Amino acid sequence: MCGIVGAIAERNITAILVEGLKRLEYRGYDSAGVAVFTNEGTLERRRRVGKVAELEQALAEQPLVGRLGIAHTRWATHGAPSERNAHPHFSGEQLAVVHNGIIENYEALREQLKGLGYVFTSDTDTEVIVHLLHHKLKTVTDLADALKAAVPELHGAYGLAVISASQPDRLLAARSGSPLVIGLGLGENFLASDQLALRQVTDRFIYLEEGDIAEIRRDSVAIWDEQGHPVQREQVQYHEGAEAADKGEYRHFMLKEIHEQPKVVQRTLEGRLGSDHVLVNAFGPRAAELFAKVRNVQIVACGTSYHAGMVARYWLEGLAGIPCQIEVASEFRYRKVVVQPDTLFVTISQSGETADTLAALRNAKELGYLTSLAICNVGTSSLVRESDLTLLTQAGPEIGVASTKAFTTQLVGLMLLTLSLGQVRGTLQAGVEAGLVDELRRLPTRLGEALAMDKVVEKVAELFAEKNHTLFLGRGAQYPVAMEGSLKLKEISYIHAEAYPAGELKHGPLALVDSDMPVVTVAPNNELVEKLKSNLQEVRARGGELIVFADRDAGIDNGEGTHVVNMPHIDDALAPILYTIPLQLLSYYVAVLKGTDVDQPRNLAKSVTVE
Ligand code: G6P
């Protein structure tokens, strides 16, 4: 989704801004732009539709040289992807703004500002911000004061960066609902919507909080909170290794991230397992006391994280006997919900910045839940900061838009939650926890075995290259795995994919099955496998082609129209984690065959910070 980079320095900052945008490319965008207060004393911009490389080309042809600038990658919401809608937006030749988020009252503001004589040159909601600020500067001279006067009139979500040709010694920022981080240098400072954009120039950061306004100068930073009081925000030193920055030996980030799963699952388990039990305080020092009161669980998430939550419902109810509900955040946040007493509210998110998930958490706080827990991959995210309890997944930065290692580490986190709640509540059957702790220790090795099937799956992918529709089937906890497999395929190969609980096949989707519609299924050797086999027969009888990832003892054999890929044995409870791997590989290789943009699929964004 949209990305922001800003810089104020004594050196030329254009290359820093462009490099920052490149580092944000993975988030998904459709146009890019940069505005610089040039050494000639003018405010100028370059904007291009398409990739940052196009912008770079424009800058090579017509360079911008200056010590103050802002830049943006835009993911269109209001107005089509076009050069005139790309940020930065200007008011006259004096002010430039870049914006992440959505201004909900932009139509009213636009009319008001038109009445004041402002001429709009884009279809965006953002342009109202820059003209509003320009209008405020007629009565308030200081840029920070003008921004403080303008933001109460903006309804919606925003992360903003502002520069002015008449006050070129400062870069202004405002945060409400869309993250911003200040990068601290020596005699130079930076701003971005994600610290990843600034790792090239610094490892020291200040995260702005909701409602903050910041004035960033070359050698100082001033921050005011929502009430306008000056505040000091904590400085954070970032220690993550450089491993996320490049693809290494892999052709795409997605493939690299798929192969990192044994390592990151291992990391997510580290320090969280005792000899035969889960260490409950992995969820925070108050976790045991709070978990003892939990009688229900409500999970809320979006996208892939939602699928992880769906698996967890099978675990929480099946292993720990704790009633669990799960809902997508965009529905939950606008619905009147009935809260059962003593319900733990769980959010799951890779980024911790997904607008709907955050809004759902904020609503939940008003609704009387027992406490909130975030299972999240970003320790500095809004979701983590606003939740009572946290379990950080240790997936490391995930660059591919299609989530892979974030999902499997979320599942590990959710298994730890299931065992912790069951342990504290005394609802687990004897031996279950110790057995699963052993299995969890072996999981990285099992995942490595599944990844070793890479070449086999690559071959299977050829069956899909010419197809337009596919069906994914699963039963029990494998149904959400099928959903995640179908999401992966549609996200990156643009092949229509639907997931169904295998038992529902005959209630509709069977009508679609023919030789042009491959049916993918996952079949661990569990008590549902015989039922699943009957469903597979129903497909074969209609000429459907089957691709089955099956335990070698499940009794499903290769045959005409049935392609079986044998999987390593695994405890059934952990099978959803293992069986996710071949489905990730399958979608990856199908996308490669189709020649799509695997890491940055069309129309999608990595971190969805607007609703
Ligand atoms: C976007 C991403 C997905 C992700 C979803 C939820 O749609 O492309 O990969 O699953 O957002 O994101 P979160 O960061 O909350 O897990």
XYZ file of C-alpha atoms and ligand atoms in Angstrom:
627
model
C 0.000 0.000 0.000
C 1.105 3.666 -0.123
C 4.605 4.457 1.111
C 6.149 7.674 2.402
C 9.793 8.733 2.556
C 11.138 12.134 3.604
C 14.601 13.576 4.244
C 16.302 16.726 5.471
C 20.090 16.810 5.251
C 23.126 18.749 4.164
C 23.703 16.462 1.210
C 21.554 15.856 -1.851
C 18.656 13.679 -0.706
C 17.066 12.600 -4.012
C 18.870 9.255 -4.217
C 18.004 8.533 -0.561
C 14.328 9.174 -1.269
C 14.320 6.935 -4.347
C 16.170 4.146 -2.538
C 13.607 4.432 0.282
C 10.766 4.061 -2.223
C 12.431 0.988 -3.715
C 12.547 -0.591 -0.294
C 8.814 0.021 0.042
C 7.991 -1.399 -3.397
C 7.050 -4.743 -1.900
C 4.027 -3.139 -0.263
C 2.304 -2.755 -3.652
C 1.665 0.515 -5.524
C 0.787 1.841 -8.948
C 2.584 5.188 -9.246
C 5.441 7.044 -7.592
C 6.636 10.599 -7.113
C 9.177 12.826 -5.435
C 9.217 16.550 -4.525
C 12.439 18.361 -3.688
C 13.189 21.858 -2.447
C 15.988 22.394 -4.931
C 19.291 24.143 -4.409
C 17.896 26.869 -6.700
C 15.235 27.599 -4.074
C 12.226 26.149 -5.916
C 9.856 23.329 -5.084
C 9.798 20.803 -7.900
C 8.477 17.322 -8.468
C 8.663 14.326 -10.772
C 5.871 11.772 -10.880
C 5.376 8.607 -12.905
C 2.791 5.848 -13.294
C 4.247 2.361 -12.841
C 7.385 1.259 -11.080
C 9.897 3.335 -9.115
C 12.331 2.516 -11.938
C 10.228 4.788 -14.213
C 10.570 7.604 -11.713
C 14.284 6.952 -11.486
C 14.495 7.227 -15.260
C 12.607 10.542 -15.165
C 15.063 11.800 -12.548
C 18.008 10.687 -14.667
C 16.618 12.734 -17.561
C 15.650 15.741 -15.417
C 17.546 15.563 -12.125
C 16.368 17.176 -8.907
C 19.078 18.269 -6.489
C 18.241 19.489 -3.006
C 18.563 18.904 0.727
C 14.896 18.629 1.648
C 12.358 16.360 0.000
C 9.440 13.964 0.248
C 8.524 10.953 -1.853
C 5.634 8.544 -2.206
C 4.427 5.321 -3.750
C 0.673 5.436 -4.320
C -1.866 2.623 -4.259
C -4.943 4.169 -5.843
C -8.058 4.661 -3.739
C -9.582 7.976 -4.936
C -8.829 8.506 -8.623
C -7.217 6.134 -11.109
C -3.470 5.498 -11.183
C -2.222 8.441 -13.281
C 0.523 11.020 -13.170
C -1.794 13.805 -12.059
C -3.146 11.691 -9.192
C 0.325 10.594 -8.068
C 1.797 12.284 -4.985
C 3.359 14.677 -3.981
C 0.460 17.113 -4.337
C 1.182 20.824 -4.449
C -0.630 23.958 -3.430
C 0.780 26.615 -5.733
C 4.544 26.445 -5.811
C 4.891 26.708 -2.080
C 3.668 23.544 -0.399
C 3.993 19.815 -1.076
C 2.263 16.923 0.702
C 2.393 13.145 0.553
C -0.330 11.137 2.277
C -1.117 7.556 3.235
C -4.684 6.729 4.233
C -8.064 8.168 3.297
C -9.629 11.545 4.079
C -13.291 10.661 4.471
C -14.672 14.223 4.426
C -12.668 15.239 1.360
C -15.732 16.066 -0.728
C -16.981 18.677 1.756
C -13.466 20.089 2.166
C -12.999 20.204 -1.592
C -16.165 22.250 -2.078
C -15.174 24.568 0.746
C -11.680 25.083 -0.677
C -12.988 25.571 -4.215
C -15.177 28.313 -2.767
C -11.999 29.911 -1.455
C -10.550 29.920 -4.949
C -8.373 26.801 -4.891
C -8.092 24.944 -8.180
C -7.861 21.153 -7.963
C -5.663 19.315 -10.422
C -6.252 15.706 -9.269
C -9.109 13.383 -8.301
C -7.479 12.477 -4.991
C -8.664 13.026 -1.443
C -5.080 14.085 -0.615
C -5.172 17.332 -2.526
C -7.581 18.862 0.015
C -4.872 18.523 2.667
C -2.328 20.639 0.862
C -4.799 23.392 -0.026
C -6.250 23.392 3.488
C -2.759 23.817 4.868
C -2.058 26.586 2.386
C -5.231 28.319 3.555
C -4.223 28.005 7.222
C -0.824 29.533 6.435
C -2.580 32.759 5.481
C -3.331 33.401 9.156
C -0.800 31.203 10.977
C 2.758 31.707 9.799
C 4.594 28.749 11.370
C 4.238 25.511 9.377
C 3.847 23.290 12.456
C 1.140 25.592 13.851
C -0.655 25.573 10.513
C -0.561 21.767 10.468
C -1.902 21.658 14.021
C -4.741 23.927 12.929
C -5.498 21.824 9.834
C -5.546 18.263 11.187
C -8.681 18.580 13.354
C -10.571 19.277 10.121
C -9.361 16.043 8.503
C -11.609 13.047 9.199
C -10.319 9.599 8.366
C -6.880 8.081 8.427
C -3.620 9.699 7.544
C 0.121 9.628 7.722
C 1.360 12.908 6.236
C 4.637 14.498 5.262
C 4.761 18.176 4.349
C 7.422 20.547 3.053
C 7.236 24.252 2.299
C 9.407 26.369 0.035
C 9.080 29.298 2.440
C 10.253 27.283 5.488
C 12.816 24.906 3.979
C 14.584 24.179 7.257
C 11.942 21.679 8.377
C 9.977 18.602 7.367
C 6.562 18.202 9.013
C 4.734 14.973 9.767
C 1.359 14.001 11.235
C 0.056 10.594 12.154
C -3.523 9.463 12.679
C -4.322 5.904 11.739
C -1.379 5.356 9.411
C 2.115 4.675 10.780
C 5.115 6.985 10.526
C 8.627 6.613 11.829
C 11.399 9.181 12.132
C 14.923 7.980 11.284
C 17.675 9.757 13.206
C 20.999 10.501 11.525
C 23.983 12.682 12.351
C 23.151 16.186 11.196
C 20.352 14.757 9.058
C 16.983 13.213 9.768
C 14.455 11.167 7.864
C 10.842 10.109 7.832
C 9.083 7.036 6.462
C 5.929 4.990 6.756
C 8.054 1.905 7.500
C 11.533 1.822 9.023
C 12.576 -0.628 6.300
C 12.725 2.366 3.905
C 15.414 4.025 6.024
C 17.653 1.105 6.954
C 20.166 2.331 4.343
C 20.731 5.576 6.294
C 20.137 4.805 9.964
C 19.291 2.196 12.571
C 17.868 4.654 15.122
C 14.161 5.354 15.031
C 11.342 7.164 16.785
C 7.851 5.787 16.148
C 5.158 8.440 16.113
C 2.032 7.642 18.101
C -1.597 8.244 17.198
C -2.331 11.981 16.953
C 1.331 13.035 16.972
C 2.657 15.945 14.930
C 6.410 16.171 14.370
C 8.710 18.917 13.181
C 11.909 17.377 11.853
C 14.917 19.611 11.321
C 18.429 18.639 10.303
C 19.664 18.492 13.886
C 16.518 18.281 16.027
C 13.099 16.685 16.268
C 10.106 18.179 18.108
C 6.933 16.139 18.695
C 3.499 17.195 19.980
C 0.838 14.736 21.110
C -2.861 14.748 20.203
C -3.569 17.453 22.800
C -0.769 19.632 21.411
C 1.582 19.044 24.358
C 5.296 18.672 23.574
C 6.330 15.040 24.172
C 9.460 12.931 24.060
C 9.051 9.599 22.314
C 11.372 6.694 22.921
C 14.314 6.119 20.561
C 14.618 2.564 19.310
C 17.771 0.943 17.989
C 17.001 -1.613 15.326
C 19.066 -4.793 15.383
C 17.595 -7.008 12.691
C 20.287 -8.456 10.413
C 20.534 -7.479 6.797
C 19.069 -10.831 5.692
C 15.747 -9.397 4.558
C 17.260 -6.892 2.196
C 18.097 -9.167 -0.731
C 16.864 -12.334 -2.368
C 20.162 -14.161 -1.958
C 20.287 -17.210 -4.189
C 16.533 -17.115 -4.852
C 14.764 -15.762 -7.893
C 11.964 -14.165 -5.838
C 11.478 -13.040 -2.258
C 8.486 -15.366 -2.051
C 10.610 -18.451 -2.766
C 13.257 -17.266 -0.320
C 10.606 -16.750 2.345
C 9.047 -20.173 1.706
C 12.453 -21.746 2.240
C 13.110 -19.750 5.401
C 10.226 -21.467 7.187
C 12.182 -24.135 9.103
C 14.470 -21.421 10.467
C 11.774 -18.913 11.417
C 9.523 -21.572 12.938
C 12.511 -22.607 15.043
C 12.995 -18.980 16.100
C 9.333 -18.592 16.957
C 9.619 -21.595 19.278
C 12.870 -20.478 20.900
C 12.604 -19.690 24.595
C 8.936 -20.648 24.635
C 9.088 -24.393 25.313
C 9.890 -26.102 28.611
C 10.846 -29.777 28.738
C 7.260 -31.007 28.399
C 5.146 -27.871 28.408
C 4.722 -24.430 26.853
C 6.050 -21.492 28.873
C 2.883 -19.483 29.351
C 4.785 -16.324 30.227
C 5.868 -16.237 26.564
C 2.622 -14.250 26.228
C 3.688 -11.732 28.875
C 4.188 -11.705 32.634
C 0.447 -11.440 33.354
C -0.565 -14.120 30.887
C -1.010 -17.011 33.338
C -3.213 -14.941 35.630
C -5.350 -13.673 32.737
C -5.515 -17.007 30.865
C -6.863 -18.666 34.017
C -10.022 -16.569 33.587
C -10.524 -17.250 29.873
C -13.683 -19.165 29.010
C -14.018 -18.139 25.359
C -11.827 -16.854 22.562
C -12.753 -14.373 19.821
C -10.260 -14.146 16.955
C -10.252 -11.309 14.419
C -7.902 -10.929 11.422
C -7.735 -10.352 7.653
C -6.454 -12.289 4.642
C -3.919 -14.984 5.329
C -3.910 -14.134 9.036
C -7.641 -14.906 9.084
C -6.912 -18.375 7.715
C -4.423 -18.921 10.552
C -7.193 -18.001 12.975
C -9.541 -20.503 11.318
C -7.034 -23.292 11.925
C -6.730 -22.147 15.543
C -10.454 -22.600 16.089
C -10.077 -26.323 15.368
C -7.183 -26.456 17.838
C -8.739 -24.381 20.622
C -11.991 -26.305 20.575
C -10.551 -29.718 19.618
C -7.516 -29.831 21.886
C -8.209 -27.343 24.670
C -12.021 -27.512 24.742
C -12.291 -23.708 24.688
C -15.120 -22.215 22.625
C -13.727 -20.049 19.842
C -15.225 -17.671 17.328
C -13.398 -16.179 14.381
C -14.357 -13.366 12.054
C -12.765 -11.173 9.405
C -11.995 -7.767 10.878
C -13.877 -5.744 8.252
C -17.106 -7.522 9.262
C -16.492 -7.640 12.982
C -15.804 -3.921 13.277
C -19.169 -2.881 11.821
C -21.347 -5.524 13.458
C -23.164 -5.414 16.757
C -21.499 -8.271 18.610
C -22.645 -10.096 21.703
C -19.655 -10.592 23.966
C -19.616 -13.739 26.089
C -18.211 -13.184 29.592
C -14.483 -13.872 30.069
C -13.622 -13.791 26.382
C -10.042 -13.342 25.246
C -9.887 -11.070 22.181
C -7.133 -12.212 19.806
C -5.905 -10.326 16.750
C -3.545 -11.941 14.241
C -1.516 -9.823 11.851
C 1.784 -9.977 10.048
C 2.198 -6.201 9.823
C 0.297 -5.069 12.898
C -0.937 -2.104 10.847
C -3.910 -3.542 8.945
C -6.564 -0.842 9.247
C -9.551 -3.152 9.796
C -7.773 -5.325 12.357
C -6.620 -2.280 14.305
C -10.095 -0.762 14.224
C -11.571 -4.061 15.429
C -9.157 -4.070 18.371
C -10.074 -0.493 19.232
C -13.792 -1.365 19.122
C -13.183 -4.475 21.201
C -11.700 -2.373 23.969
C -15.085 -0.693 24.396
C -17.033 -3.950 24.327
C -16.019 -5.622 27.566
C -13.596 -8.337 26.498
C -11.468 -9.835 29.261
C -8.201 -8.794 27.665
C -6.561 -8.485 24.258
C -3.762 -10.495 22.716
C -1.924 -9.700 19.467
C -0.108 -12.420 17.534
C 2.021 -10.259 15.326
C 5.281 -10.171 13.395
C 6.222 -6.539 14.008
C 7.138 -5.631 17.568
C 6.912 -1.892 16.984
C 3.503 -2.001 15.281
C 0.356 -0.212 16.416
C -1.400 -3.521 17.073
C 1.306 -4.655 19.477
C 1.458 -1.316 21.217
C -2.288 -1.223 21.729
C -2.782 -4.832 22.914
C -2.557 -6.019 26.512
C -0.691 -9.226 25.685
C 1.573 -10.011 22.761
C 3.176 -12.992 21.132
C 5.683 -11.942 18.496
C 6.157 -14.318 15.632
C 9.775 -14.341 14.547
C 9.284 -14.556 10.800
C 11.535 -11.544 10.130
C 10.575 -9.001 7.480
C 8.294 -10.545 4.865
C 8.693 -8.841 1.502
C 6.602 -10.955 -0.894
C 3.038 -9.641 -0.948
C 1.717 -13.199 -0.733
C 2.226 -14.159 2.895
C 4.063 -17.432 3.534
C 6.432 -17.585 6.506
C 4.228 -15.158 8.426
C 1.369 -17.695 8.162
C 3.264 -20.732 9.404
C 4.808 -18.795 12.303
C 1.342 -17.494 13.203
C 0.149 -21.104 13.302
C 3.022 -21.954 15.634
C 2.043 -19.009 17.851
C -1.571 -20.155 17.852
C -0.585 -23.702 18.789
C 1.407 -22.234 21.696
C -1.709 -20.282 22.675
C -3.900 -23.407 22.505
C -1.521 -25.372 24.718
C -1.050 -22.464 27.145
C -4.779 -21.900 27.591
C -5.378 -25.634 27.929
C -2.553 -25.938 30.437
C -3.698 -23.046 32.622
C -7.377 -24.026 32.407
C -6.578 -27.733 32.926
C -8.597 -28.742 29.866
C -5.977 -30.702 27.914
C -6.082 -34.489 27.890
C -3.182 -36.166 29.671
C -0.020 -36.340 27.617
C -1.271 -34.035 24.852
C 0.903 -31.084 25.800
C 4.115 -33.075 26.271
C 3.500 -34.936 22.993
C 2.891 -31.763 21.036
C 5.883 -29.997 22.585
C 8.025 -32.870 21.240
C 6.346 -32.616 17.857
C 6.879 -28.853 17.774
C 10.588 -29.410 18.381
C 10.665 -31.729 15.374
C 8.588 -29.407 13.215
C 11.481 -27.456 11.603
C 12.958 -30.766 10.385
C 9.570 -31.867 9.026
C 9.178 -28.568 7.207
C 12.633 -29.064 5.699
C 11.496 -32.482 4.415
C 8.415 -30.914 2.839
C 10.565 -28.231 1.193
C 12.773 -30.933 -0.274
C 9.781 -31.818 -2.497
C 10.262 -28.500 -4.274
C 11.130 -30.044 -7.659
C 8.222 -32.510 -7.528
C 5.791 -29.666 -6.894
C 7.379 -27.621 -9.688
C 6.508 -30.460 -12.081
C 2.929 -30.676 -10.797
C 2.559 -26.929 -11.417
C 2.673 -27.614 -15.174
C -0.837 -29.085 -14.898
C -2.150 -25.610 -14.021
C -0.415 -23.347 -16.499
C -3.253 -23.391 -19.043
C -6.133 -23.553 -16.585
C -8.478 -20.736 -15.600
C -10.293 -22.265 -12.626
C -9.300 -24.529 -9.755
C -10.905 -25.997 -6.691
C -9.194 -26.647 -3.345
C -10.730 -29.137 -0.932
C -9.970 -29.964 2.684
C -11.683 -31.403 5.721
C -11.357 -30.394 9.363
C -8.356 -28.173 10.090
C -7.225 -28.797 6.526
C -10.177 -26.800 5.216
C -8.530 -23.459 6.185
C -5.293 -24.837 4.695
C -7.192 -25.361 1.432
C -8.513 -21.782 1.737
C -4.990 -20.472 2.194
C -3.768 -22.570 -0.769
C -6.489 -21.158 -3.004
C -5.776 -17.593 -1.824
C -2.091 -18.027 -2.674
C -2.888 -19.293 -6.154
C -5.320 -16.495 -6.990
C -3.069 -13.795 -5.492
C -0.012 -14.519 -7.573
C -1.090 -16.514 -10.625
C -4.453 -14.749 -11.175
C -6.106 -18.140 -11.674
C -9.569 -18.282 -10.200
C -9.388 -20.586 -7.196
C -12.089 -21.558 -4.740
C -11.801 -23.511 -1.531
C -14.521 -25.724 -0.158
C -14.874 -28.064 2.789
C -14.728 -31.393 0.939
C -18.098 -32.437 2.377
C -19.770 -29.465 0.688
C -18.627 -30.523 -2.777
C -21.908 -32.138 -3.713
C -23.876 -29.082 -2.588
C -22.824 -26.979 -5.539
C -19.205 -26.891 -6.693
C -19.396 -30.406 -8.142
C -21.394 -28.818 -10.984
C -18.213 -27.018 -12.060
C -15.969 -30.052 -12.144
C -14.685 -31.198 -15.518
C -11.302 -31.933 -17.071
C -10.516 -28.200 -17.240
C -10.834 -27.664 -13.525
C -8.024 -29.234 -11.481
C -8.994 -30.140 -7.927
C -6.296 -29.831 -5.279
C -6.589 -31.477 -1.916
C -4.540 -32.164 1.193
C -4.899 -35.545 2.846
C -3.081 -36.295 6.091
C -3.725 -39.780 7.410
C -6.404 -38.939 9.975
C -9.898 -40.053 10.929
C -11.392 -37.987 8.084
C -9.307 -39.506 5.308
C -11.896 -42.140 4.334
C -14.568 -39.446 4.005
C -12.167 -37.415 1.893
C -11.483 -40.387 -0.385
C -15.207 -40.620 -1.139
C -15.204 -36.935 -2.102
C -12.253 -37.565 -4.399
C -14.180 -40.369 -6.079
C -17.003 -37.924 -6.713
C -14.530 -35.710 -8.577
C -12.983 -38.558 -10.575
C -16.401 -39.818 -11.593
C -16.992 -36.416 -13.261
C -13.701 -36.468 -15.163
C -12.014 -34.017 -12.782
C -8.229 -34.118 -12.454
C -7.000 -34.563 -8.878
C -3.789 -33.294 -7.306
C -3.494 -34.793 -3.841
C -0.852 -34.012 -1.231
C -1.225 -37.114 0.900
C 0.431 -38.934 3.767
C 2.071 -42.007 2.272
C -0.064 -44.243 4.518
C -3.323 -42.532 3.619
C -3.978 -45.152 0.930
C -4.378 -42.678 -1.936
C -2.504 -43.838 -5.015
C -1.464 -42.397 -8.319
C -3.730 -43.362 -11.161
C -5.311 -41.957 -14.270
C -6.288 -38.376 -13.506
C -4.971 -38.637 -9.949
C -1.564 -37.130 -9.175
C -0.420 -37.957 -5.653
C 2.499 -36.235 -3.943
C 3.553 -38.091 -0.820
C 4.131 -36.064 2.340
C 6.218 -36.844 5.434
C 4.360 -38.240 8.478
C 3.334 -35.698 11.057
C 1.150 -35.575 14.151
C -2.319 -34.689 12.914
C -2.554 -31.566 15.066
C 0.465 -30.045 13.318
C -0.504 -31.262 9.842
C -1.999 -27.866 8.839
C 1.452 -26.300 9.169
C 3.199 -28.986 7.122
C 0.566 -29.249 4.378
C 0.683 -25.502 3.807
C 4.192 -25.835 2.344
C 3.388 -27.729 -0.888
C 0.446 -25.416 -1.557
C 2.735 -22.373 -1.262
C 5.233 -24.000 -3.623
C 2.473 -24.935 -6.040
C 1.155 -21.383 -6.352
C 4.699 -20.064 -6.645
C 5.625 -22.367 -9.531
C 2.326 -21.833 -11.329
C 2.910 -18.061 -11.134
C 6.462 -18.454 -12.437
C 5.154 -20.509 -15.363
C 2.562 -17.853 -16.087
C 5.196 -15.120 -15.862
C 3.335 -12.915 -13.374
C 4.976 -10.485 -10.976
C 5.323 -12.971 -8.119
C 6.517 -10.629 -5.380
C 4.293 -7.710 -6.304
C 1.081 -9.099 -7.807
C -1.162 -6.632 -9.594
C -3.656 -4.592 -7.553
C -2.543 -6.000 -4.196
C -0.729 -4.423 -1.261
C 1.376 -5.952 1.458
C 0.143 -3.848 4.307
C -3.441 -2.676 3.949
C -3.510 0.509 5.962
C -6.812 1.769 4.544
C -10.150 0.077 5.027
C -2.893 -7.977 2.796
C -1.703 -8.848 2.456
C -1.952 -10.260 2.939
C -2.266 -10.265 4.420
C -3.419 -9.316 4.771
C -3.524 -9.108 6.275
O -3.999 -8.370 2.066
O -1.470 -8.842 1.064
O -0.817 -11.047 2.697
O -2.611 -11.556 4.820
O -3.180 -8.025 4.205
O -2.372 -8.472 6.705
P -1.755 -8.584 8.150
O -0.511 -7.750 8.087
O -2.785 -7.986 9.085
O -1.497 -10.008 8.446
